[in-house]
mmCIF file of C-alpha atoms in Angstrom:
data_model
loop_
_atom_site.group_PDB
_atom_site.id
_atom_site.type_symbol
_atom_site.label_atom_id
_atom_site.label_comp_id
_atom_site.label_asym_id
_atom_site.label_seq_id
_atom_site.Cartn_x
_atom_site.Cartn_y
_atom_site.Cartn_z
ATOM 1 C CA MET A 6 102.546 76.783 202.319
ATOM 2 C CA PRO A 7 101.382 79.214 204.900
ATOM 3 C CA THR A 8 97.915 81.015 204.588
ATOM 4 C CA GLY A 9 96.638 84.334 205.889
ATOM 5 C CA PHE A 10 94.277 86.946 205.037
ATOM 6 C CA ILE A 11 94.649 90.320 203.245
ATOM 7 C CA VAL A 12 94.138 93.120 205.647
ATOM 8 C CA LYS A 13 95.085 96.058 203.258
ATOM 9 C CA ALA A 14 95.882 96.606 199.783
ATOM 10 C CA LEU A 15 97.881 99.733 198.885
ATOM 11 C CA SER A 16 99.846 100.925 195.975
ATOM 12 C CA GLY A 17 100.129 97.469 194.555
ATOM 13 C CA TYR A 18 101.141 95.731 197.658
ATOM 14 C CA TYR A 19 98.983 93.470 199.714
ATOM 15 C CA TYR A 20 99.380 93.223 203.478
ATOM 16 C CA VAL A 21 98.834 89.463 204.529
ATOM 17 C CA LEU A 22 98.229 88.706 208.209
ATOM 18 C CA PRO A 23 99.294 85.041 208.900
ATOM 19 C CA GLU A 24 96.372 82.808 210.155
ATOM 20 C CA ASP A 25 98.811 80.510 212.238
ATOM 21 C CA SER A 26 100.447 83.635 214.068
ATOM 22 C CA GLN A 27 99.418 85.621 217.264
ATOM 23 C CA SER A 28 101.156 88.357 215.970
ATOM 24 C CA ALA A 29 99.336 91.570 214.688
ATOM 25 C CA GLU A 30 101.969 92.065 212.117
ATOM 26 C CA SER A 31 101.301 91.556 208.511
ATOM 27 C CA ILE A 32 103.578 90.603 205.740
ATOM 28 C CA GLN A 33 103.964 93.087 202.724
ATOM 29 C CA CYS A 34 103.347 90.984 199.610
ATOM 30 C CA ARG A 35 103.303 91.419 195.802
ATOM 31 C CA ALA A 36 100.727 89.302 193.875
ATOM 32 C CA ARG A 37 102.038 86.820 191.191
ATOM 33 C CA GLY A 38 101.625 87.905 187.562
ATOM 34 C CA ILE A 39 99.410 85.043 186.985
ATOM 35 C CA PHE A 40 96.461 86.802 188.452
ATOM 36 C CA LYS A 41 96.719 89.729 186.022
ATOM 37 C CA LYS A 42 96.869 87.073 183.126
ATOM 38 C CA ARG A 43 93.693 85.537 184.598
ATOM 39 C CA GLY A 44 91.895 88.992 184.985
ATOM 40 C CA ILE A 45 91.496 88.763 188.620
ATOM 41 C CA SER A 46 92.912 90.695 191.609
ATOM 42 C CA PRO A 47 93.284 89.897 195.261
ATOM 43 C CA LEU A 48 90.870 91.796 197.527
ATOM 44 C CA VAL A 49 91.080 92.866 201.043
ATOM 45 C CA GLY A 50 89.343 90.009 203.263
ATOM 46 C CA ASP A 51 90.676 87.174 200.718
ATOM 47 C CA ARG A 52 92.148 84.136 202.400
ATOM 48 C CA VAL A 53 95.194 83.462 200.454
ATOM 49 C CA ILE A 54 98.244 81.119 200.137
ATOM 50 C CA TYR A 55 101.529 82.954 200.153
ATOM 51 C CA GLN A 56 105.112 82.359 200.483
ATOM 52 C CA LEU A 57 108.013 84.507 202.048
ATOM 53 C CA THR A 58 110.646 85.809 199.918
ATOM 54 C CA GLU A 59 114.519 86.458 200.705
ATOM 55 C CA ASN A 60 113.970 90.088 201.407
ATOM 56 C CA GLY A 61 111.542 89.544 204.310
ATOM 57 C CA GLU A 62 108.484 90.373 202.046
ATOM 58 C CA GLY A 63 106.288 87.827 200.278
ATOM 59 C CA THR A 64 104.063 86.893 197.314
ATOM 60 C CA VAL A 65 100.508 85.873 197.135
ATOM 61 C CA ASP A 66 100.241 82.604 195.394
ATOM 62 C CA GLU A 67 96.643 81.652 195.525
ATOM 63 C CA ILE A 68 93.345 83.290 196.329
ATOM 64 C CA LEU A 69 91.241 80.667 198.245
ATOM 65 C CA PRO A 70 87.385 80.361 197.444
ATOM 66 C CA ARG A 71 85.266 83.361 198.278
ATOM 67 C CA THR A 72 82.151 83.239 200.423
ATOM 68 C CA SER A 73 81.163 86.798 199.018
ATOM 69 C CA GLU A 74 82.439 89.433 196.976
ATOM 70 C CA LEU A 75 81.677 93.150 196.538
ATOM 71 C CA VAL A 76 82.774 95.381 193.587
ATOM 72 C CA ARG A 77 82.428 98.792 195.349
ATOM 73 C CA PRO A 78 83.708 98.699 197.961
ATOM 74 C CA PRO A 79 86.327 96.014 196.608
ATOM 75 C CA VAL A 80 86.111 93.636 199.634
ATOM 76 C CA ALA A 81 85.732 89.779 199.952
ATOM 77 C CA ASN A 82 84.249 87.321 202.512
ATOM 78 C CA VAL A 83 82.358 89.599 204.454
ATOM 79 C CA ASP A 84 78.982 88.534 205.780
ATOM 80 C CA LEU A 85 77.522 91.998 206.976
ATOM 81 C CA VAL A 86 77.229 95.321 205.564
ATOM 82 C CA VAL A 87 76.805 98.390 207.708
ATOM 83 C CA LEU A 88 75.384 100.945 205.690
ATOM 84 C CA VAL A 89 76.473 104.371 207.572
ATOM 85 C CA PHE A 90 74.073 107.294 206.901
ATOM 86 C CA SER A 91 73.905 110.476 208.951
ATOM 87 C CA VAL A 92 70.562 111.989 210.130
ATOM 88 C CA ASP A 93 72.067 115.404 209.091
ATOM 89 C CA GLU A 94 75.431 116.959 207.731
ATOM 90 C CA PRO A 95 74.939 115.668 205.181
ATOM 91 C CA ALA A 96 71.202 115.048 205.043
ATOM 92 C CA LEU A 97 69.791 111.569 204.984
ATOM 93 C CA ASN A 98 69.754 110.447 201.464
ATOM 94 C CA LEU A 99 67.037 107.773 201.087
ATOM 95 C CA PRO A 100 67.740 107.248 197.235
ATOM 96 C CA LEU A 101 71.298 106.371 197.975
ATOM 97 C CA LEU A 102 70.527 104.220 200.919
ATOM 98 C CA ASP A 103 68.234 102.326 198.835
ATOM 99 C CA LYS A 104 70.737 101.984 196.195
ATOM 100 C CA PHE A 105 73.258 100.582 198.652
ATOM 101 C CA LEU A 106 70.758 98.159 199.723
ATOM 102 C CA VAL A 107 70.029 96.793 196.320
ATOM 103 C CA HIS A 108 73.865 96.129 196.075
ATOM 104 C CA THR A 109 73.860 94.412 199.310
ATOM 105 C CA GLU A 110 70.871 92.326 198.593
ATOM 106 C CA SER A 111 72.214 91.345 195.115
ATOM 107 C CA ALA A 112 75.590 90.188 197.034
ATOM 108 C CA GLY A 113 73.456 88.115 199.184
ATOM 109 C CA LEU A 114 74.725 89.680 202.449
ATOM 110 C CA ASP A 115 72.951 90.927 205.655
ATOM 111 C CA ALA A 116 72.691 94.751 205.928
ATOM 112 C CA LEU A 117 72.709 96.860 209.271
ATOM 113 C CA ILE A 118 71.557 100.491 208.787
ATOM 114 C CA CYS A 119 73.509 102.771 211.287
ATOM 115 C CA LEU A 120 72.182 106.444 211.347
ATOM 116 C CA THR A 121 74.760 108.676 212.950
ATOM 117 C CA LYS A 122 75.000 112.011 214.267
ATOM 118 C CA HIS A 123 72.136 111.881 216.477
ATOM 119 C CA ASP A 124 73.503 114.726 218.528
ATOM 120 C CA LEU A 125 72.676 117.032 215.593
ATOM 121 C CA LEU A 126 69.008 115.986 215.480
ATOM 122 C CA ALA A 127 67.594 118.442 218.027
ATOM 123 C CA ASP A 128 69.333 121.506 216.428
ATOM 124 C CA SER A 129 68.527 120.573 213.027
ATOM 125 C CA ARG A 130 64.612 120.103 213.903
ATOM 126 C CA GLU A 131 64.786 123.695 215.234
ATOM 127 C CA HIS A 132 65.929 124.942 211.852
ATOM 128 C CA GLY A 133 63.301 122.944 209.646
ATOM 129 C CA GLY A 134 64.627 119.555 210.396
ATOM 130 C CA PRO A 135 66.023 116.560 208.356
ATOM 131 C CA LEU A 136 63.622 113.876 207.245
ATOM 132 C CA GLU A 137 61.258 112.489 210.089
ATOM 133 C CA LEU A 138 63.649 110.060 211.532
ATOM 134 C CA GLU A 139 60.992 108.043 213.383
ATOM 135 C CA SER A 140 58.993 107.465 210.069
ATOM 136 C CA VAL A 141 62.296 106.401 208.323
ATOM 137 C CA ILE A 142 63.167 103.978 211.062
ATOM 138 C CA LYS A 143 59.408 102.637 211.012
ATOM 139 C CA LEU A 144 59.629 102.063 207.272
ATOM 140 C CA TYR A 145 62.888 100.061 207.120
ATOM 141 C CA GLU A 146 62.161 98.141 210.150
ATOM 142 C CA SER A 147 58.943 97.076 208.578
ATOM 143 C CA ILE A 148 60.849 95.738 205.493
ATOM 144 C CA GLY A 149 62.923 93.629 207.794
ATOM 145 C CA TYR A 150 66.188 95.725 208.396
ATOM 146 C CA THR A 151 67.894 96.264 211.488
ATOM 147 C CA ILE A 152 68.334 100.286 212.243
ATOM 148 C CA LEU A 153 70.470 101.606 215.072
ATOM 149 C CA VAL A 154 70.743 105.283 215.714
ATOM 150 C CA THR A 155 74.174 106.480 217.032
ATOM 151 C CA SER A 156 76.275 109.492 218.101
ATOM 152 C CA ALA A 157 80.160 108.861 218.477
ATOM 153 C CA LYS A 158 80.359 112.302 220.026
ATOM 154 C CA GLU A 159 77.896 111.366 222.649
ATOM 155 C CA GLY A 160 78.619 107.474 222.789
ATOM 156 C CA VAL A 161 75.058 106.783 222.089
ATOM 157 C CA GLY A 162 74.430 103.247 220.327
ATOM 158 C CA VAL A 163 78.216 102.403 220.035
ATOM 159 C CA ASP A 164 77.573 99.435 222.176
ATOM 160 C CA LYS A 165 74.717 98.166 220.114
ATOM 161 C CA VAL A 166 76.756 98.333 216.806
ATOM 162 C CA MET A 167 79.446 96.420 218.690
ATOM 163 C CA ASP A 168 77.168 93.696 219.653
ATOM 164 C CA GLN A 169 75.813 93.234 216.074
ATOM 165 C CA LEU A 170 79.542 92.919 214.821
ATOM 166 C CA SER A 171 80.693 90.453 217.293
ATOM 167 C CA GLY A 172 82.214 87.555 215.795
ATOM 168 C CA ARG A 173 81.720 88.689 212.171
ATOM 169 C CA ILE A 174 83.480 90.070 209.142
ATOM 170 C CA SER A 175 81.638 93.208 208.313
ATOM 171 C CA VAL A 176 82.206 96.227 205.990
ATOM 172 C CA PHE A 177 81.350 99.825 206.797
ATOM 173 C CA ALA A 178 80.090 101.585 203.722
ATOM 174 C CA GLY A 179 78.475 104.931 203.065
ATOM 175 C CA GLN A 180 79.094 108.495 201.434
ATOM 176 C CA SER A 181 81.667 110.856 202.608
ATOM 177 C CA GLY A 182 81.440 112.843 205.874
ATOM 178 C CA VAL A 183 78.704 110.623 207.514
ATOM 179 C CA GLY A 184 81.004 109.570 210.492
ATOM 180 C CA LYS A 185 82.231 106.174 209.668
ATOM 181 C CA SER A 186 85.727 107.016 210.994
ATOM 182 C CA SER A 187 84.283 108.750 213.948
ATOM 183 C CA LEU A 188 82.085 105.685 214.917
ATOM 184 C CA LEU A 189 85.012 103.147 214.435
ATOM 185 C CA ASN A 190 87.295 105.389 216.604
ATOM 186 C CA ALA A 191 84.581 105.313 219.177
ATOM 187 C CA MET A 192 84.624 101.522 218.855
ATOM 188 C CA VAL A 193 88.316 100.804 219.011
ATOM 189 C CA PRO A 194 90.221 102.837 221.555
ATOM 190 C CA GLY A 195 93.547 104.038 220.427
ATOM 191 C CA LEU A 196 92.417 103.646 216.684
ATOM 192 C CA GLN A 197 92.505 107.410 215.815
ATOM 193 C CA LEU A 198 91.544 107.200 212.138
ATOM 194 C CA GLU A 199 91.598 110.493 210.445
ATOM 195 C CA THR A 200 88.221 112.311 210.446
ATOM 196 C CA ASN A 201 86.959 115.569 208.682
ATOM 197 C CA GLN A 202 84.291 118.099 208.861
ATOM 198 C CA ILE A 203 81.952 118.009 205.994
ATOM 199 C CA SER A 204 81.963 120.839 203.462
ATOM 200 C CA LEU A 205 78.842 122.788 204.135
ATOM 201 C CA LYS A 206 79.165 124.310 200.453
ATOM 202 C CA LEU A 207 79.143 120.798 198.967
ATOM 203 C CA GLY A 208 76.981 119.158 201.322
ATOM 204 C CA ARG A 209 79.402 115.989 201.667
ATOM 205 C CA GLY A 210 82.734 115.226 203.308
ATOM 206 C CA LYS A 211 86.115 114.825 202.202
ATOM 207 C CA HIS A 212 87.578 111.344 201.625
ATOM 208 C CA THR A 213 89.559 110.836 204.700
ATOM 209 C CA THR A 214 89.878 107.043 204.224
ATOM 210 C CA ARG A 215 91.559 106.383 200.801
ATOM 211 C CA HIS A 216 91.895 102.604 200.907
ATOM 212 C CA VAL A 217 90.074 99.449 202.272
ATOM 213 C CA GLU A 218 91.624 98.083 205.705
ATOM 214 C CA LEU A 219 90.447 95.488 208.025
ATOM 215 C CA ILE A 220 90.406 96.456 211.670
ATOM 216 C CA ARG A 221 90.146 93.985 214.605
ATOM 217 C CA LEU A 222 87.608 94.562 217.185
ATOM 218 C CA GLN A 223 87.922 93.353 220.816
ATOM 219 C CA ASN A 224 84.866 91.127 220.593
ATOM 220 C CA GLY A 225 86.279 89.071 217.777
ATOM 221 C CA GLY A 226 84.824 91.012 214.945
ATOM 222 C CA ILE A 227 86.681 92.296 212.073
ATOM 223 C CA VAL A 228 85.603 95.454 210.234
ATOM 224 C CA ALA A 229 86.623 96.742 206.799
ATOM 225 C CA ASP A 230 86.673 100.708 206.900
ATOM 226 C CA THR A 231 86.330 101.930 203.281
ATOM 227 C CA PRO A 232 86.701 105.067 201.386
ATOM 228 C CA GLY A 233 83.344 107.323 201.340
ATOM 229 C CA PHE A 234 81.718 107.678 197.936
ATOM 230 C CA SER A 235 78.278 109.484 197.125
ATOM 231 C CA GLN A 236 77.479 107.314 193.798
ATOM 232 C CA LEU A 237 77.100 103.785 192.957
ATOM 233 C CA ASP A 238 76.759 102.407 189.520
ATOM 234 C CA PHE A 239 74.703 99.185 188.917
ATOM 235 C CA LEU A 240 77.635 97.015 188.007
ATOM 236 C CA GLN A 241 76.054 93.455 188.671
ATOM 237 C CA VAL A 242 72.413 94.021 188.882
ATOM 238 C CA ASP A 243 70.247 93.442 185.741
ATOM 239 C CA ALA A 244 66.760 94.942 185.068
ATOM 240 C CA GLU A 245 65.247 91.454 185.628
ATOM 241 C CA GLY A 246 67.039 90.930 189.026
ATOM 242 C CA LEU A 247 66.426 94.530 190.511
ATOM 243 C CA GLY A 248 62.939 93.660 191.993
ATOM 244 C CA GLY A 249 64.350 90.723 193.741
ATOM 245 C CA CYS A 250 66.522 93.150 195.528
ATOM 246 C CA PHE A 251 63.617 94.935 197.002
ATOM 247 C CA ARG A 252 62.451 92.625 199.983
ATOM 248 C CA GLU A 253 58.722 93.962 200.316
ATOM 249 C CA PHE A 254 58.278 93.176 196.667
ATOM 250 C CA ALA A 255 58.498 89.231 197.044
ATOM 251 C CA PRO A 256 55.111 88.452 198.353
ATOM 252 C CA PHE A 257 53.312 90.492 195.650
ATOM 253 C CA ALA A 258 55.830 89.535 192.741
ATOM 254 C CA ALA A 259 55.036 86.030 193.368
ATOM 255 C CA GLU A 260 51.429 86.704 192.089
ATOM 256 C CA CYS A 261 52.272 88.697 188.996
ATOM 257 C CA ARG A 262 50.667 87.490 185.748
ATOM 258 C CA PHE A 263 53.800 87.307 183.775
ATOM 259 C CA ARG A 264 57.049 85.503 184.728
ATOM 260 C CA GLY A 265 60.091 88.088 184.697
ATOM 261 C CA CYS A 266 57.681 90.984 185.270
ATOM 262 C CA LEU A 267 59.521 94.484 185.705
ATOM 263 C CA HIS A 268 56.549 95.797 187.738
ATOM 264 C CA LEU A 269 56.763 98.736 185.419
ATOM 265 C CA HIS A 270 53.618 98.865 183.424
ATOM 266 C CA GLU A 271 52.632 95.048 182.513
ATOM 267 C CA PRO A 272 49.084 94.090 183.024
ATOM 268 C CA GLY A 273 48.279 91.990 186.240
ATOM 269 C CA CYS A 274 51.265 93.310 188.044
ATOM 270 C CA LYS A 275 50.651 92.827 191.813
ATOM 271 C CA VAL A 276 53.653 95.075 192.782
ATOM 272 C CA GLN A 277 52.080 98.007 190.843
ATOM 273 C CA GLU A 278 48.723 97.108 192.446
ATOM 274 C CA ALA A 279 50.491 97.077 195.924
ATOM 275 C CA ALA A 280 52.139 100.400 195.492
ATOM 276 C CA ASP A 281 49.048 101.885 194.248
ATOM 277 C CA ALA A 282 47.333 100.684 197.455
ATOM 278 C CA GLY A 283 50.031 101.887 199.673
ATOM 279 C CA LEU A 284 51.117 98.578 200.595
ATOM 280 C CA ILE A 285 54.693 99.218 199.233
ATOM 281 C CA ALA A 286 56.212 102.703 200.538
ATOM 282 C CA ALA A 287 56.074 105.430 197.508
ATOM 283 C CA THR A 288 59.488 106.376 197.977
ATOM 284 C CA ARG A 289 60.794 102.854 197.757
ATOM 285 C CA TYR A 290 58.653 102.104 194.444
ATOM 286 C CA GLU A 291 59.705 105.478 193.096
ATOM 287 C CA ASN A 292 63.448 104.673 193.636
ATOM 288 C CA TYR A 293 62.922 101.311 192.204
ATOM 289 C CA LEU A 294 61.695 102.691 188.903
ATOM 290 C CA GLN A 295 64.526 105.392 189.028
ATOM 291 C CA PHE A 296 67.068 102.527 189.434
ATOM 292 C CA LEU A 297 65.419 100.487 186.594
ATOM 293 C CA GLY A 298 65.629 103.319 184.271
ATOM 294 C CA GLU A 299 69.394 103.787 185.207
ATOM 295 C CA ILE A 300 69.994 100.122 184.388
ATOM 296 C CA ARG A 301 68.178 100.021 181.168
ATOM 297 C CA ASP A 302 70.041 103.545 180.029
ATOM 298 C CA LYS A 303 73.117 101.812 180.771
ATOM 299 C CA LYS A 304 72.363 98.566 178.947
ATOM 300 C CA ARG A 305 71.598 100.903 175.906
ATOM 301 C CA ARG A 306 74.901 102.638 176.121
ATOM 302 C CA TYR A 307 76.865 99.400 176.346
#
């Protein structure tokens, strides 16, 4: 039985690229009904066993074991998440960035933070400016994240992003209008993904990408472009596991008095002490508390 991987899922069809073929043509497939009965769905990025049908299409018969799985965006087998946020238009949203990082850490994936639209920075500073970019970069690099600043319009930083993606399966994620499609167009000559200006009234972009699709890079990398979205729900992170998704908490959490400490108001909590002493950034600890509240509220509702 031939194997391949799903490069696109759209309107109930799965487009499978054969692994043993040099052709770039994918095969349009339906999934067997057994998947629905089992309560699972094939995802873009899945390696699958498929078979051809008489009409030249195919059926997905089996999903091979996944190395990773994301719920939103729905994609499997990636090892790097590129979190794309603009320095302005829309303004850099640190709570949303931290929420994306929580989901990435929970999934056990590496994260690359890509700050786009560097060309807007000088003009925005003249008009009151966005968040101080240097301090943001310093904060997240001190935690252990790689940050690249780019401008698709000026070609700044595009080669550095390409170097990070070489030979890897990665996924681009971020809210609408931050320039994911523009960056991918700059990385892949002739790609011509649809782009849109952001709505100045709403402060966010239109969803120009409407489905998840894998894009091949010339350096052997594979990128999943995804629809932009401005909200994330904590679907797979519980209150006890949230602190483990904040890297800088780890050395302090190990010294907390109580096992399973939520770093909220427990006596002997070293994470709270570190936050009070300025050893953990106030924005990060505040976002942790906000996320903890969201998780507990959802638990109470359901």
